Amino acid sequence: MELSILLAMPGATEIILIIIALLILFGGRKIPELMKGIGQGMHAFKKASKGDDETGAVSEKTK
């Protein structure tokens, strides 16, 4: 089972090829904007996945 996980992970060559392909497709200026958008999306997802517990606690404190 560990061998199949190890084989599924990309190596250095694959990562370099992916980075080159991204640079060709999006250019150097769009990649930081893309990463910023992905980061904001992940932050919003984590915030939403924590659920209504935090928002409920805040609303109880304000009452």
GROMACS .gro file of N, CA and C in nm:
model
  189
    1MET      N    1   0.082  -0.118   0.000
    1MET     CA    2   0.000   0.000   0.000
    1MET      C    3   0.087   0.125   0.000
    2GLU      N    4   0.195   0.127   0.076
    2GLU     CA    5   0.283   0.242   0.080
    2GLU      C    6   0.350   0.265  -0.055
    3LEU      N    7   0.378   0.159  -0.128
    3LEU     CA    8   0.441   0.171  -0.259
    3LEU      C    9   0.348   0.240  -0.357
    4SER      N   10   0.218   0.209  -0.352
    4SER     CA   11   0.124   0.272  -0.444
    4SER      C   12   0.110   0.421  -0.415
    5ILE      N   13   0.116   0.459  -0.289
    5ILE     CA   14   0.110   0.601  -0.253
    5ILE      C   15   0.236   0.671  -0.301
    6LEU      N   16   0.350   0.607  -0.285
    6LEU     CA   17   0.476   0.665  -0.327
    6LEU      C   18   0.479   0.684  -0.478
    7LEU      N   19   0.426   0.589  -0.551
    7LEU     CA   20   0.425   0.600  -0.697
    7LEU      C   21   0.327   0.705  -0.747
    8ALA      N   22   0.224   0.735  -0.670
    8ALA     CA   23   0.125   0.833  -0.711
    8ALA      C   24   0.173   0.976  -0.692
    9MET      N   25   0.273   0.997  -0.608
    9MET     CA   26   0.322   1.132  -0.581
    9MET      C   27   0.414   1.177  -0.695
   10PRO      N   28   0.397   1.302  -0.740
   10PRO     CA   29   0.482   1.350  -0.848
   10PRO      C   30   0.625   1.375  -0.799
   11GLY      N   31   0.719   1.347  -0.887
   11GLY     CA   32   0.859   1.371  -0.854
   11GLY      C   33   0.901   1.510  -0.895
   12ALA      N   34   1.030   1.537  -0.883
   12ALA     CA   35   1.083   1.670  -0.915
   12ALA      C   36   1.064   1.703  -1.063
   13THR      N   37   1.085   1.606  -1.150
   13THR     CA   38   1.069   1.630  -1.294
   13THR      C   39   0.926   1.667  -1.328
   14GLU      N   40   0.830   1.597  -1.272
   14GLU     CA   41   0.690   1.627  -1.299
   14GLU      C   42   0.651   1.764  -1.247
   15ILE      N   43   0.700   1.800  -1.130
   15ILE     CA   44   0.668   1.931  -1.073
   15ILE      C   45   0.727   2.042  -1.160
   16ILE      N   46   0.849   2.024  -1.207
   16ILE     CA   47   0.911   2.124  -1.295
   16ILE      C   48   0.832   2.138  -1.424
   17LEU      N   49   0.789   2.027  -1.481
   17LEU     CA   50   0.710   2.033  -1.605
   17LEU      C   51   0.576   2.103  -1.582
   18ILE      N   52   0.514   2.080  -1.469
   18ILE     CA   53   0.387   2.147  -1.436
   18ILE      C   54   0.409   2.297  -1.422
   19ILE      N   55   0.517   2.337  -1.355
   19ILE     CA   56   0.546   2.479  -1.338
   19ILE      C   57   0.572   2.546  -1.473
   20ILE      N   58   0.647   2.480  -1.559
   20ILE     CA   59   0.674   2.535  -1.693
   20ILE      C   60   0.544   2.548  -1.772
   21ALA      N   61   0.458   2.446  -1.764
   21ALA     CA   62   0.330   2.453  -1.836
   21ALA      C   63   0.244   2.567  -1.783
   22LEU      N   64   0.243   2.588  -1.651
   22LEU     CA   65   0.166   2.699  -1.594
   22LEU      C   66   0.221   2.833  -1.639
   23LEU      N   67   0.353   2.845  -1.644
   23LEU     CA   68   0.413   2.970  -1.690
   23LEU      C   69   0.379   2.998  -1.836
   24ILE      N   70   0.377   2.895  -1.917
   24ILE     CA   71   0.343   2.912  -2.058
   24ILE      C   72   0.196   2.950  -2.073
   25LEU      N   73   0.108   2.883  -1.999
   25LEU     CA   74  -0.035   2.908  -2.012
   25LEU      C   75  -0.078   3.042  -1.955
   26PHE      N   76  -0.029   3.076  -1.837
   26PHE     CA   77  -0.079   3.194  -1.768
   26PHE      C   78   0.016   3.312  -1.769
   27GLY      N   79   0.142   3.290  -1.791
   27GLY     CA   80   0.238   3.399  -1.785
   27GLY      C   81   0.280   3.428  -1.642
   28GLY      N   82   0.384   3.508  -1.627
   28GLY     CA   83   0.439   3.536  -1.495
   28GLY      C   84   0.352   3.626  -1.411
   29ARG      N   85   0.269   3.709  -1.473
   29ARG     CA   86   0.189   3.805  -1.396
   29ARG      C   87   0.061   3.744  -1.341
   30LYS      N   88   0.006   3.648  -1.408
   30LYS     CA   89  -0.123   3.592  -1.366
   30LYS      C   90  -0.108   3.490  -1.254
   31ILE      N   91   0.006   3.426  -1.242
   31ILE     CA   92   0.022   3.319  -1.144
   31ILE      C   93   0.007   3.371  -1.000
   32PRO      N   94   0.068   3.484  -0.961
   32PRO     CA   95   0.045   3.532  -0.824
   32PRO      C   96  -0.102   3.564  -0.797
   33GLU      N   97  -0.171   3.619  -0.897
   33GLU     CA   98  -0.314   3.647  -0.880
   33GLU      C   99  -0.392   3.518  -0.863
   34LEU      N  100  -0.355   3.417  -0.940
   34LEU     CA  101  -0.421   3.287  -0.931
   34LEU      C  102  -0.398   3.224  -0.794
   35MET      N  103  -0.275   3.228  -0.745
   35MET     CA  104  -0.244   3.172  -0.614
   35MET      C  105  -0.315   3.249  -0.502
   36LYS      N  106  -0.325   3.380  -0.516
   36LYS     CA  107  -0.396   3.461  -0.417
   36LYS      C  108  -0.543   3.421  -0.413
   37GLY      N  109  -0.603   3.401  -0.530
   37GLY     CA  110  -0.743   3.359  -0.536
   37GLY      C  111  -0.764   3.222  -0.475
   38ILE      N  112  -0.671   3.131  -0.501
   38ILE     CA  113  -0.681   2.997  -0.443
   38ILE      C  114  -0.668   3.004  -0.291
   39GLY      N  115  -0.575   3.086  -0.243
   39GLY     CA  116  -0.557   3.101  -0.098
   39GLY      C  117  -0.679   3.160  -0.031
   40GLN      N  118  -0.739   3.261  -0.095
   40GLN     CA  119  -0.860   3.321  -0.038
   40GLN      C  120  -0.975   3.221  -0.039
   41GLY      N  121  -0.984   3.141  -0.144
   41GLY     CA  122  -1.088   3.040  -0.150
   41GLY      C  123  -1.071   2.934  -0.043
   42MET      N  124  -0.947   2.891  -0.020
   42MET     CA  125  -0.921   2.793   0.084
   42MET      C  126  -0.952   2.850   0.222
   43HIS      N  127  -0.918   2.976   0.242
   43HIS     CA  128  -0.947   3.041   0.371
   43HIS      C  129  -1.098   3.049   0.394
   44ALA      N  130  -1.171   3.086   0.290
   44ALA     CA  131  -1.317   3.095   0.303
   44ALA      C  132  -1.378   2.958   0.327
   45PHE      N  133  -1.324   2.855   0.261
   45PHE     CA  134  -1.374   2.719   0.280
   45PHE      C  135  -1.349   2.672   0.423
   46LYS      N  136  -1.229   2.696   0.474
   46LYS     CA  137  -1.198   2.655   0.612
   46LYS      C  138  -1.287   2.729   0.711
   47LYS      N  139  -1.308   2.857   0.685
   47LYS     CA  140  -1.393   2.937   0.773
   47LYS      C  141  -1.536   2.884   0.771
   48ALA      N  142  -1.586   2.849   0.653
   48ALA     CA  143  -1.722   2.797   0.641
   48ALA      C  144  -1.733   2.656   0.698
   49SER      N  145  -1.626   2.576   0.686
   49SER     CA  146  -1.633   2.438   0.734
   49SER      C  147  -1.631   2.432   0.886
   50LYS      N  148  -1.583   2.537   0.951
   50LYS     CA  149  -1.588   2.539   1.097
   50LYS      C  150  -1.731   2.548   1.146
   51GLY      N  151  -1.818   2.596   1.060
   51GLY     CA  152  -1.961   2.590   1.087
   51GLY      C  153  -2.016   2.712   1.157
   52ASP      N  154  -2.139   2.695   1.199
   52ASP     CA  155  -2.212   2.802   1.263
   52ASP      C  156  -2.178   2.815   1.411
   53ASP      N  157  -2.093   2.728   1.462
   53ASP     CA  158  -2.058   2.734   1.604
   53ASP      C  159  -1.997   2.869   1.640
   54GLU      N  160  -1.905   2.916   1.556
   54GLU     CA  161  -1.841   3.044   1.584
   54GLU      C  162  -1.938   3.159   1.565
   55THR      N  163  -2.019   3.155   1.459
   55THR     CA  164  -2.112   3.264   1.436
   55THR      C  165  -2.221   3.265   1.543
   56GLY      N  166  -2.259   3.148   1.592
   56GLY     CA  167  -2.358   3.140   1.699
   56GLY      C  168  -2.302   3.196   1.829
   57ALA      N  169  -2.175   3.168   1.855
   57ALA     CA  170  -2.112   3.219   1.976
   57ALA      C  171  -2.101   3.371   1.970
   58VAL      N  172  -2.073   3.424   1.854
   58VAL     CA  173  -2.062   3.569   1.840
   58VAL      C  174  -2.199   3.633   1.857
   59SER      N  175  -2.303   3.573   1.800
   59SER     CA  176  -2.436   3.631   1.811
   59SER      C  177  -2.488   3.624   1.955
   60GLU      N  178  -2.450   3.521   2.030
   60GLU     CA  179  -2.491   3.511   2.169
   60GLU      C  180  -2.422   3.618   2.254
   61LYS      N  181  -2.297   3.648   2.223
   61LYS     CA  182  -2.224   3.749   2.298
   61LYS      C  183  -2.280   3.888   2.272
   62THR      N  184  -2.327   3.912   2.151
   62THR     CA  185  -2.378   4.045   2.117
   62THR      C  186  -2.516   4.069   2.175
   63LYS      N  187  -2.589   3.964   2.215
   63LYS     CA  188  -2.725   3.980   2.269
   63LYS      C  189  -2.724   4.028   2.408
   0.00000   0.00000   0.00000
